[in-house]
Amino acid sequence: MTAPSESFLELRDLRIHFPTEDGLVKSVDGLSFKLDRGKTLGIVGESGSGKSVTSLGILGLHKDGRAKISGEIWLDGEELVTASQDHVRTLRGKKMAMIFQDPLSAMHPYYSVGSQIVEAYRIHHKVGKAVARKHAIDMLGRVGIPQPDRRVDDYPHQFSGGMRQRAMIAMALSCDPELLIADEPTTALDVTVQAQILDLMTDLQREFDSALIVITHDLGVVAELSDDILVMYGGKCVEYGSAEDIFYRPEHPYTWGLLGSMPRLDREPTERLLPIKGTPPSLINVPPGCAFNPRCGYAGRTRGRSTSQVPELLETEGGHLVRCHLPRAERRSVWENEIKPMMEST
Amino acid sequence: MPGSDPPGHPGRTIVVAFIVRRVIAAVLMLAVVSMATFAIFFLIPRALGQTPEGMASRYVGRDATPEAIQGAVKRLHLDDPLLVQYGRFAKGIVAGQDYSLGPKKAECPAPCFGFSFNNNQPVWPTLLDRLPATLSLALGAAVIWLVTGVSIGVVSALRRGSVLDRAAMTVALAGVSLPIYFTGLVSLSVFAYTLGIFPGGGSYTPFTENPVMWFQALVLPWITLAFLYAALYARLTRAGMLETMGEDYIRTARAKGLKERTVVTKHALRATLTPILTIFGLDLGLLLGGAVLTESTFSIQGIGKLVIDAIRGNDLPVVLGVTLFAAFFIVLANLIVDVLYAVVDPRVRLS
Amino acid sequence: MRKTNVLALAALGTALTMGLAACGGTAGGGGNTSSGNNATGGAAPTAKHNDAYTKVVNASDAKGGTLKFALSDEPDSMDPGNTYYAWNWNFSRLYARPLLTYAAEPGDAGLKLVPDLAEGPGEASADGKTWTYKLKKGIKYDDGTEVKAADVKYAIARSNFTDELTDGPKYFAQYLDSGGYKGPYKDKNLDDFKGVETPDDHTVVFKLKAPFSEFDFLVANPQSAPVPQAKDTGVDYEKTVVSTGPYKFESHEVGKQLNLVRNENWDQATDTTRKQMPDRIEVQFKQNAEDIDNRLMAGQIHVDLAGTGLQSAGRAKVVQDPAKKDSTDNPFTPFNRYAMMSTKVKPFDNIDCRKAVQYATDKVATQAPWGGPLGGDIGTTAMTPTTVGYKQFDLYPNGADHKGDLTKAKEHLAACGQPNGFEANVAVRGDRTKEVQVAEALQASLDRVGIKLTIKKYPSGDWSAQYAGKPDFVHKNNLGIMIAGWGADWPSGFGFLSQIVDGRFIKASGNYNMMELDDKAVNELLDKGIQTTDSAARNEIWAEVDKKVMESAAFMSFVYEKTLIFRPANLTNVYVHPAYGMYDYTWLGVKQ
């Protein structure tokens, strides 16, 4: 083990591999990043890129023996990969909490919303049911659910989608977690509600001064929220930088694709400007060389390196990291001269 | 949504209205069942050319004279049109009926399901007499199979692929495939006749007479019957558990920091058991209508033994009585399961 | 050194077993080598297979204990006046005493009638139409009241002349001269029943339509056991039968359980045939048939009430285990299993074609479905060996090994004008596995001489009413051969033969003379016999009838049926009663 991390949260070369009958699935393959309190990190990628596995890995939910985990996860000075399962469990819900996508399936259908919040609270606080219930009503009120004292006994299916997501947030925040991970928090919601939920999360983060990780396939969601953005592809980080870096100076062709496929209010939601052709890579038989090369429109400009050599994650300038074989100058020029004008023209 | 009656807690009026509706439906269904049974026993033989005398000859002695057969036809009303016979049967249930014993008439007060063609005993008291044995057998076995089946299923699911899981599932496969009369006779021959640990067949004694004997005599039948169902329920539970453990809300429960045991018992088991509860209710209802094979194998004089003998002996009134009795239990079990389901699963509305 | 020792021990062992065998053989012939007795721990002399067939096994005077019976079925009724089951005619004597009954003896002696309720056998009038019985004095019911002649008369009236009690035979209705008597349930005045008269409380006089020399056999039926009119509850009487025998009803749950206890008002002094050994007798009905066998072998119950023997699994165990086989007996039942050839269906209307079948049949093959030699002896006559008057003969010897005489068969085929054989149908009760297998064995047998049989299966429920027992149907469907069986209601030639060979009993439906044999000689012999009061002369006549029937070649016996019944070691006073073909249920006791 290397020296303890100075950051609130730091991942060092995290690898989460699943042995299956078909072979080893490398869901997360050497991921590193840091995050401080009060800051927000957006992790962006298609489904299967490893972003959800990463978040569950941080929570220690892959520690049931089936996954092979290596690397380090430092949380507030503690290393979690080597920590006991039971110890990590005591941190879950209290020190770190998660907001799951699709709250209808993520909440137990047979228990009332209130009782699920009460349960979360009472795991970590030795209080009576009445106290916990009052806390649950408080939490529901704080996430903006009207008449929380009435709705507290309702069941998840009796809530609307937005309300359900608010309840889910209330549950996650019930123990004042210092690290909050939101996995696709707004995917199932319509655009107006989406905005409300995102606002709510920023407000709450400010209030609690917690570190926030927002996981999404949609760059638009993290645009306003994030301080830093991490783009994942095939279990690896392909580009990392500040929100400004990613939106205004993106250097990886995959990031360009993501930007191009962002739905915008002035376009039909189904309309995509620059769709990324092809499908995400198999995590068992990762293509040789750059994992993105079969789908990359610029792979021809790497003089064959993209199919033979795995590119490294290198810093281009001031904390902006890119994993690409294209020479930096060429990446810049493609962005400035080919991609950007096309996006602005519409 | 706010202001509406929360369907997770069915209001009293809703439950009452639901039950009333279902009871009416049940009565109609029982009427249909009785008509169908009647038709099977009277209409079809007649359509195949059976005469009333031919039918009556089954219920008199060997070499009965034509006069005796005619007498039986008249006494059992076999020459009446089907509708008249059915009407008499239905009237008997509501108003009772009389039956000629010879020197005097026997009164059969409502509900009168008629008299056995073979031994002249009134059907309804016979059913009530046989019920405790069937109840004892079915309920005892149900407790055993529910506890063992579900625990084995849960453990198997949690230790999927382990030696224990494979062993349990192999035994379960055997349990599902082996017929009760085989397992029953083998268990009797080993535990009763060779080792002498338990009493042999035909030793069932009512609980009220001798609770110790009641228990001892039922151990083997319970286990034999429960073996079959436990195997079935272990497989069901295992499959359900594996499915539930993959649900998002289980991940949520873990993310909250719940202990694994709580995740399994409070979150996973509850969701897994709900559909199993439905099947359990129906299985139990079906068994209360008679565990034919177990009762026959162990010579327990319950509803199942009664009906199989009645079918063999073409004893229509008894067959009809048991059919209605069994149908009643199935309907009742359905009703209870539906109400229970609504209580357990807040998403279900009674309608 | 060691080897010699072993040999010496082995030699000693052989000597011991031989000694024991000798001991068992002489039934208590004592004084054998004293050194060996310690090894056997004073065990009772071991009975052998079929011992109870010729003598009383486990004879004992020890009273007490509970005798347990089990039955896989339920009875038609436990009312002595309303039952047609042979075992029940045996069992009901525990609580019902008819006028006469069979002597308590194994072997032929047991076929003799002895007085029971009556003082002696019936006295017939000169014209043979009036039979008078004097009742023993001082015989009481279990409630202490005395048995009266009127109660016997009432018992006959209720069992034969009512619509409600349909289960027993109706011989009294058939033979008594009772006019248009309506029965005691419709006509409460017993004086209107003219068929039986009771001049005083101890005399019963039966008035017959025609002479009937075997009337004593009829009154040996439990239907003659007295029933007080005031106690009769019709079909429900089986719940509370009033007892005259050594046991009385304690409780009777119909179709479930019957418990009998000692009847203190029964007096051994009046009874020459019964014992009163156990304190209680318990009967369980509707028990699993295979489990009954296991319980018998485990000694948990004592008797399979039906007396029809072990199931196939139980038989297999007995056959494999000599020790178990020694605990069994293999008596004849009253049944003959046979084929009848219709004298009205071509080509069986020709006697030579019938004879061809007699000679061609492989009787070893047709014996097999019944269970081989344990299931019955190969039959050659209509009457069975336990019928009074039976004489052994074989008119159609089909080879020394009974496997068929094909040369003879072909000769008769030629005589019949069918030298190459012919095609015919054999009718069988399709739901009776054994009978179907017999039909198949017959099919294979006859195929050897070119007779091609087609098996026609009919349901047993309507076999006699609609199919084989309906001559019209038989003719229309060319049923040349019918597989059937018959057991007599009383063990005499008349009881056995009259229903199945008398030409005047051919009925349009419910006919048992399926061969439609209407032989004047046979009919006249039957009439002559039933009017012959001398029993020896009468029995000669029955043998003659048998011969005449066999001469017609329309009747072909497969087996005289036998059962294999199990005799648990804890059962005492066990012997096979020949009149029932099962143990005498009134003698049994249990070891404590």
GROMACS .gro file of N, CA and C in nm, chain B residues 49-51 54 57-65 67-68 71-72 75 99-104 106 118-122 129-130 185 188-189 192-193 198-203 296-299 301 305-306 309-310, chain C residues 72 74-76 82 84 154 163-171 185 188 232-236 238-239 253-257 284-288 290-291 294-295 298 300 335 461-462 465-466 486-489 499 512:
model
  312
  395GLY      N    1  -7.591  -4.504  -2.298
  395GLY     CA    2  -7.685  -4.614  -2.303
  395GLY      C    3  -7.707  -4.684  -2.171
  396GLN      N    4  -7.658  -4.626  -2.063
  396GLN     CA    5  -7.679  -4.687  -1.932
  396GLN      C    6  -7.825  -4.667  -1.890
  397THR      N    7  -7.888  -4.773  -1.843
  397THR     CA    8  -8.025  -4.762  -1.796
  397THR      C    9  -8.026  -4.736  -1.646
  400GLY      N   10  -7.940  -5.045  -1.480
  400GLY     CA   11  -7.798  -5.077  -1.488
  400GLY      C   12  -7.721  -5.005  -1.378
  403SER      N   13  -7.801  -5.151  -1.032
  403SER     CA   14  -7.748  -5.285  -1.004
  403SER      C   15  -7.614  -5.276  -0.933
  404ARG      N   16  -7.549  -5.158  -0.939
  404ARG     CA   17  -7.422  -5.142  -0.867
  404ARG      C   18  -7.444  -5.132  -0.717
  405TYR      N   19  -7.564  -5.091  -0.678
  405TYR     CA   20  -7.584  -5.059  -0.537
  405TYR      C   21  -7.666  -5.165  -0.467
  406VAL      N   22  -7.686  -5.277  -0.531
  406VAL     CA   23  -7.754  -5.389  -0.464
  406VAL      C   24  -7.659  -5.507  -0.465
  407GLY      N   25  -7.697  -5.611  -0.399
  407GLY     CA   26  -7.606  -5.725  -0.387
  407GLY      C   27  -7.588  -5.798  -0.518
  408ARG      N   28  -7.492  -5.890  -0.515
  408ARG     CA   29  -7.469  -5.982  -0.625
  408ARG      C   30  -7.599  -6.056  -0.650
  409ASP      N   31  -7.634  -6.082  -0.773
  409ASP     CA   32  -7.753  -6.160  -0.805
  409ASP      C   33  -7.881  -6.101  -0.748
  410ALA      N   34  -7.891  -5.970  -0.746
  410ALA     CA   35  -8.015  -5.911  -0.696
  410ALA      C   36  -8.128  -5.944  -0.794
  411THR      N   37  -8.245  -5.965  -0.739
  411THR     CA   38  -8.360  -5.993  -0.825
  411THR      C   39  -8.400  -5.864  -0.897
  413GLU      N   40  -8.675  -5.730  -0.901
  413GLU     CA   41  -8.759  -5.649  -0.810
  413GLU      C   42  -8.670  -5.566  -0.718
  414ALA      N   43  -8.563  -5.627  -0.668
  414ALA     CA   44  -8.472  -5.555  -0.579
  414ALA      C   45  -8.409  -5.439  -0.654
  417GLY      N   46  -8.652  -5.175  -0.692
  417GLY     CA   47  -8.666  -5.109  -0.562
  417GLY      C   48  -8.555  -5.007  -0.542
  418ALA      N   49  -8.435  -5.045  -0.579
  418ALA     CA   50  -8.321  -4.954  -0.563
  418ALA      C   51  -8.336  -4.833  -0.655
  421ARG      N   52  -8.584  -4.615  -0.485
  421ARG     CA   53  -8.535  -4.559  -0.359
  421ARG      C   54  -8.430  -4.450  -0.383
  445TYR      N   55  -8.503  -4.002   0.425
  445TYR     CA   56  -8.445  -4.116   0.357
  445TYR      C   57  -8.499  -4.241   0.422
  446SER      N   58  -8.543  -4.335   0.341
  446SER     CA   59  -8.604  -4.455   0.396
  446SER      C   60  -8.498  -4.553   0.443
  447LEU      N   61  -8.500  -4.584   0.573
  447LEU     CA   62  -8.407  -4.684   0.626
  447LEU      C   63  -8.471  -4.821   0.628
  448GLY      N   64  -8.602  -4.826   0.603
  448GLY     CA   65  -8.675  -4.951   0.615
  448GLY      C   66  -8.793  -4.930   0.707
  449PRO      N   67  -8.778  -4.971   0.834
  449PRO     CA   68  -8.891  -4.958   0.925
  449PRO      C   69  -8.929  -4.813   0.951
  450LYS      N   70  -8.835  -4.723   0.938
  450LYS     CA   71  -8.869  -4.581   0.958
  450LYS      C   72  -8.787  -4.497   0.863
  452ALA      N   73  -8.518  -4.188   0.796
  452ALA     CA   74  -8.413  -4.113   0.862
  452ALA      C   75  -8.429  -3.968   0.821
  464ASN      N   76  -7.378  -4.653  -0.131
  464ASN     CA   77  -7.319  -4.782  -0.096
  464ASN      C   78  -7.342  -4.822   0.049
  465ASN      N   79  -7.328  -4.728   0.142
  465ASN     CA   80  -7.348  -4.771   0.281
  465ASN      C   81  -7.456  -4.692   0.352
  466ASN      N   82  -7.533  -4.615   0.276
  466ASN     CA   83  -7.652  -4.548   0.328
  466ASN      C   84  -7.626  -4.444   0.436
  467GLN      N   85  -7.501  -4.408   0.456
  467GLN     CA   86  -7.473  -4.309   0.559
  467GLN      C   87  -7.492  -4.169   0.503
  468PRO      N   88  -7.545  -4.077   0.585
  468PRO     CA   89  -7.559  -3.939   0.537
  468PRO      C   90  -7.422  -3.878   0.506
  475ASP      N   91  -6.694  -3.594   0.984
  475ASP     CA   92  -6.620  -3.694   1.059
  475ASP      C   93  -6.481  -3.713   1.003
  476ARG      N   94  -6.466  -3.704   0.870
  476ARG     CA   95  -6.337  -3.730   0.806
  476ARG      C   96  -6.246  -3.606   0.807
  531LEU      N   97  -4.476  -4.616   0.145
  531LEU     CA   98  -4.461  -4.758   0.181
  531LEU      C   99  -4.319  -4.789   0.227
  534LEU      N  100  -4.282  -4.658   0.578
  534LEU     CA  101  -4.352  -4.746   0.671
  534LEU      C  102  -4.270  -4.872   0.697
  535SER      N  103  -4.220  -4.930   0.588
  535SER     CA  104  -4.153  -5.057   0.604
  535SER      C  105  -4.023  -5.041   0.684
  538ALA      N  106  -4.155  -4.823   1.058
  538ALA     CA  107  -4.261  -4.884   1.138
  538ALA      C  108  -4.240  -5.034   1.154
  539TYR      N  109  -4.210  -5.103   1.045
  539TYR     CA  110  -4.210  -5.250   1.053
  539TYR      C  111  -4.073  -5.308   1.081
  544PHE      N  112  -4.198  -4.579   1.469
  544PHE     CA  113  -4.331  -4.520   1.459
  544PHE      C  114  -4.434  -4.631   1.437
  545PRO      N  115  -4.558  -4.604   1.474
  545PRO     CA  116  -4.662  -4.705   1.449
  545PRO      C  117  -4.686  -4.722   1.298
  546GLY      N  118  -4.743  -4.834   1.261
  546GLY     CA  119  -4.764  -4.864   1.119
  546GLY      C  120  -4.887  -4.796   1.062
  547GLY      N  121  -4.926  -4.842   0.943
  547GLY     CA  122  -5.042  -4.783   0.876
  547GLY      C  123  -5.169  -4.806   0.957
  548GLY      N  124  -5.269  -4.720   0.933
  548GLY     CA  125  -5.398  -4.738   0.998
  548GLY      C  126  -5.399  -4.706   1.145
  549SER      N  127  -5.293  -4.638   1.194
  549SER     CA  128  -5.288  -4.614   1.338
  549SER      C  129  -5.331  -4.473   1.376
  642SER      N  130  -5.447  -4.270   0.147
  642SER     CA  131  -5.463  -4.409   0.105
  642SER      C  132  -5.344  -4.492   0.150
  643THR      N  133  -5.224  -4.439   0.132
  643THR     CA  134  -5.105  -4.516   0.166
  643THR      C  135  -5.102  -4.549   0.315
  644PHE      N  136  -5.133  -4.450   0.397
  644PHE     CA  137  -5.124  -4.471   0.541
  644PHE      C  138  -5.258  -4.511   0.603
  645SER      N  139  -5.356  -4.538   0.518
  645SER     CA  140  -5.489  -4.578   0.566
  645SER      C  141  -5.544  -4.478   0.667
  647GLN      N  142  -5.831  -4.230   0.749
  647GLN     CA  143  -5.967  -4.212   0.700
  647GLN      C  144  -6.001  -4.064   0.693
  651LYS      N  145  -5.926  -4.020   0.122
  651LYS     CA  146  -5.954  -4.164   0.119
  651LYS      C  147  -6.103  -4.185   0.090
  652LEU      N  148  -6.183  -4.100   0.150
  652LEU     CA  149  -6.328  -4.110   0.130
  652LEU      C  150  -6.363  -4.095  -0.017
  655ASP      N  151  -6.242  -4.383  -0.258
  655ASP     CA  152  -6.327  -4.501  -0.245
  655ASP      C  153  -6.464  -4.477  -0.307
  656ALA      N  154  -6.513  -4.354  -0.290
  656ALA     CA  155  -6.645  -4.323  -0.345
  656ALA      C  156  -6.641  -4.327  -0.498
  769SER      N  157  -5.930  -5.417   0.327
  769SER     CA  158  -5.893  -5.308   0.236
  769SER      C  159  -6.017  -5.239   0.182
  771GLU      N  160  -6.466  -5.187   0.212
  771GLU     CA  161  -6.564  -5.181   0.320
  771GLU      C  162  -6.670  -5.285   0.287
  772PRO      N  163  -6.738  -5.338   0.388
  772PRO     CA  164  -6.837  -5.443   0.362
  772PRO      C  165  -6.961  -5.384   0.297
  773ASP      N  166  -7.040  -5.470   0.232
  773ASP     CA  167  -7.171  -5.422   0.187
  773ASP      C  168  -7.251  -5.380   0.308
  779ASN      N  169  -7.787  -5.876   0.557
  779ASN     CA  170  -7.775  -5.788   0.441
  779ASN      C  171  -7.635  -5.792   0.384
  781TYR      N  172  -7.337  -6.022   0.132
  781TYR     CA  173  -7.312  -6.131   0.038
  781TYR      C  174  -7.164  -6.165   0.034
  851TYR      N  175  -8.884  -6.310   1.165
  851TYR     CA  176  -8.870  -6.169   1.127
  851TYR      C  177  -8.739  -6.148   1.049
  860ASP      N  178  -8.722  -5.379   0.006
  860ASP     CA  179  -8.646  -5.307  -0.097
  860ASP      C  180  -8.517  -5.249  -0.041
  861GLU      N  181  -8.514  -5.230   0.090
  861GLU     CA  182  -8.401  -5.160   0.150
  861GLU      C  183  -8.280  -5.252   0.169
  862LEU      N  184  -8.306  -5.375   0.216
  862LEU     CA  185  -8.194  -5.467   0.241
  862LEU      C  186  -8.169  -5.549   0.114
  863THR      N  187  -8.088  -5.493   0.027
  863THR     CA  188  -8.073  -5.552  -0.106
  863THR      C  189  -7.946  -5.632  -0.121
  864ASP      N  190  -7.858  -5.628  -0.020
  864ASP     CA  191  -7.723  -5.678  -0.045
  864ASP      C  192  -7.708  -5.831  -0.036
  865GLY      N  193  -7.791  -5.896   0.043
  865GLY     CA  194  -7.774  -6.040   0.059
  865GLY      C  195  -7.845  -6.119  -0.051
  866PRO      N  196  -7.825  -6.253  -0.053
  866PRO     CA  197  -7.898  -6.336  -0.149
  866PRO      C  198  -8.046  -6.343  -0.111
  867LYS      N  199  -8.126  -6.386  -0.205
  867LYS     CA  200  -8.271  -6.387  -0.181
  867LYS      C  201  -8.330  -6.528  -0.197
  868TYR      N  202  -8.255  -6.628  -0.148
  868TYR     CA  203  -8.301  -6.766  -0.167
  868TYR      C  204  -8.434  -6.793  -0.098
  882TYR      N  205  -9.147  -5.405   0.621
  882TYR     CA  206  -9.142  -5.259   0.627
  882TYR      C  207  -9.269  -5.196   0.570
  885LYS      N  208  -9.659  -5.421   0.847
  885LYS     CA  209  -9.605  -5.439   0.983
  885LYS      C  210  -9.653  -5.568   1.049
  929ASP      N  211  -8.508  -5.364   1.503
  929ASP     CA  212  -8.465  -5.349   1.364
  929ASP      C  213  -8.470  -5.202   1.322
  930THR      N  214  -8.358  -5.154   1.275
  930THR     CA  215  -8.354  -5.016   1.225
  930THR      C  216  -8.321  -5.014   1.075
  931GLY      N  217  -8.357  -5.124   1.007
  931GLY     CA  218  -8.340  -5.126   0.861
  931GLY      C  219  -8.195  -5.123   0.820
  932VAL      N  220  -8.162  -5.037   0.721
  932VAL     CA  221  -8.024  -5.035   0.673
  932VAL      C  222  -7.928  -4.989   0.781
  933ASP      N  223  -7.980  -4.922   0.883
  933ASP     CA  224  -7.893  -4.877   0.992
  933ASP      C  225  -7.869  -4.985   1.098
  935GLU      N  226  -7.702  -5.235   1.092
  935GLU     CA  227  -7.562  -5.279   1.097
  935GLU      C  228  -7.481  -5.202   1.202
  936LYS      N  229  -7.536  -5.088   1.248
  936LYS     CA  230  -7.463  -5.012   1.350
  936LYS      C  231  -7.485  -5.071   1.489
  950GLU      N  232  -6.848  -4.764   1.351
  950GLU     CA  233  -6.849  -4.649   1.262
  950GLU      C  234  -6.845  -4.704   1.121
  951VAL      N  235  -6.957  -4.692   1.051
  951VAL     CA  236  -6.972  -4.756   0.921
  951VAL      C  237  -6.861  -4.713   0.825
  952GLY      N  238  -6.799  -4.813   0.765
  952GLY     CA  239  -6.693  -4.785   0.667
  952GLY      C  240  -6.562  -4.748   0.732
  953LYS      N  241  -6.553  -4.755   0.863
  953LYS     CA  242  -6.433  -4.709   0.930
  953LYS      C  243  -6.382  -4.812   1.032
  954GLN      N  244  -6.463  -4.841   1.130
  954GLN     CA  245  -6.413  -4.922   1.240
  954GLN      C  246  -6.528  -4.993   1.311
  981GLN      N  247  -6.064  -5.280   1.126
  981GLN     CA  248  -6.046  -5.153   1.055
  981GLN      C  249  -6.083  -5.175   0.909
  982PHE      N  250  -6.168  -5.087   0.858
  982PHE     CA  251  -6.207  -5.097   0.718
  982PHE      C  252  -6.124  -5.001   0.633
  983LYS      N  253  -6.129  -5.025   0.502
  983LYS     CA  254  -6.064  -4.935   0.405
  983LYS      C  255  -5.917  -4.911   0.434
  984GLN      N  256  -5.844  -5.018   0.463
  984GLN     CA  257  -5.701  -5.005   0.486
  984GLN      C  258  -5.626  -5.034   0.356
  985ASN      N  259  -5.512  -4.972   0.342
  985ASN     CA  260  -5.427  -4.992   0.224
  985ASN      C  261  -5.390  -5.141   0.211
  987GLU      N  262  -5.174  -5.320   0.038
  987GLU     CA  263  -5.034  -5.363   0.050
  987GLU      C  264  -4.983  -5.345   0.192
  988ASP      N  265  -5.031  -5.241   0.257
  988ASP     CA  266  -4.989  -5.215   0.394
  988ASP      C  267  -5.045  -5.322   0.488
  991ASN      N  268  -4.800  -5.595   0.499
  991ASN     CA  269  -4.682  -5.560   0.580
  991ASN      C  270  -4.714  -5.563   0.729
  992ARG      N  271  -4.833  -5.516   0.763
  992ARG     CA  272  -4.871  -5.515   0.905
  992ARG      C  273  -4.890  -5.658   0.956
  995ALA      N  274  -4.552  -5.796   1.014
  995ALA     CA  275  -4.488  -5.734   1.130
  995ALA      C  276  -4.563  -5.771   1.258
  997GLN      N  277  -4.851  -5.664   1.352
  997GLN     CA  278  -4.928  -5.552   1.410
  997GLN      C  279  -5.078  -5.574   1.398
 1032PHE      N  280  -6.403  -7.077  -0.550
 1032PHE     CA  281  -6.414  -7.036  -0.690
 1032PHE      C  282  -6.351  -7.130  -0.790
 1158GLY      N  283  -6.858  -5.401  -1.463
 1158GLY     CA  284  -6.979  -5.352  -1.399
 1158GLY      C  285  -7.106  -5.403  -1.467
 1159ASP      N  286  -7.106  -5.404  -1.598
 1159ASP     CA  287  -7.225  -5.443  -1.672
 1159ASP      C  288  -7.205  -5.575  -1.746
 1162ALA      N  289  -7.516  -5.790  -1.694
 1162ALA     CA  290  -7.641  -5.728  -1.733
 1162ALA      C  291  -7.645  -5.694  -1.883
 1163GLN      N  292  -7.532  -5.654  -1.938
 1163GLN     CA  293  -7.535  -5.601  -2.075
 1163GLN      C  294  -7.456  -5.683  -2.176
 1183TRP      N  295  -6.694  -6.865  -1.088
 1183TRP     CA  296  -6.814  -6.889  -1.008
 1183TRP      C  297  -6.776  -6.949  -0.875
 1184GLY      N  298  -6.838  -6.897  -0.770
 1184GLY     CA  299  -6.820  -6.956  -0.639
 1184GLY      C  300  -6.958  -6.980  -0.581
 1185ALA      N  301  -6.977  -7.095  -0.518
 1185ALA     CA  302  -7.111  -7.130  -0.471
 1185ALA      C  303  -7.145  -7.056  -0.343
 1186ASP      N  304  -7.277  -7.036  -0.321
 1186ASP     CA  305  -7.321  -6.976  -0.196
 1186ASP      C  306  -7.325  -7.079  -0.084
 1196GLN      N  307  -7.712  -7.255  -1.089
 1196GLN     CA  308  -7.718  -7.126  -1.158
 1196GLN      C  309  -7.646  -7.126  -1.292
 1209TYR      N  310  -7.602  -6.650  -1.611
 1209TYR     CA  311  -7.471  -6.707  -1.578
 1209TYR      C  312  -7.444  -6.836  -1.653
   0.00000   0.00000   0.00000
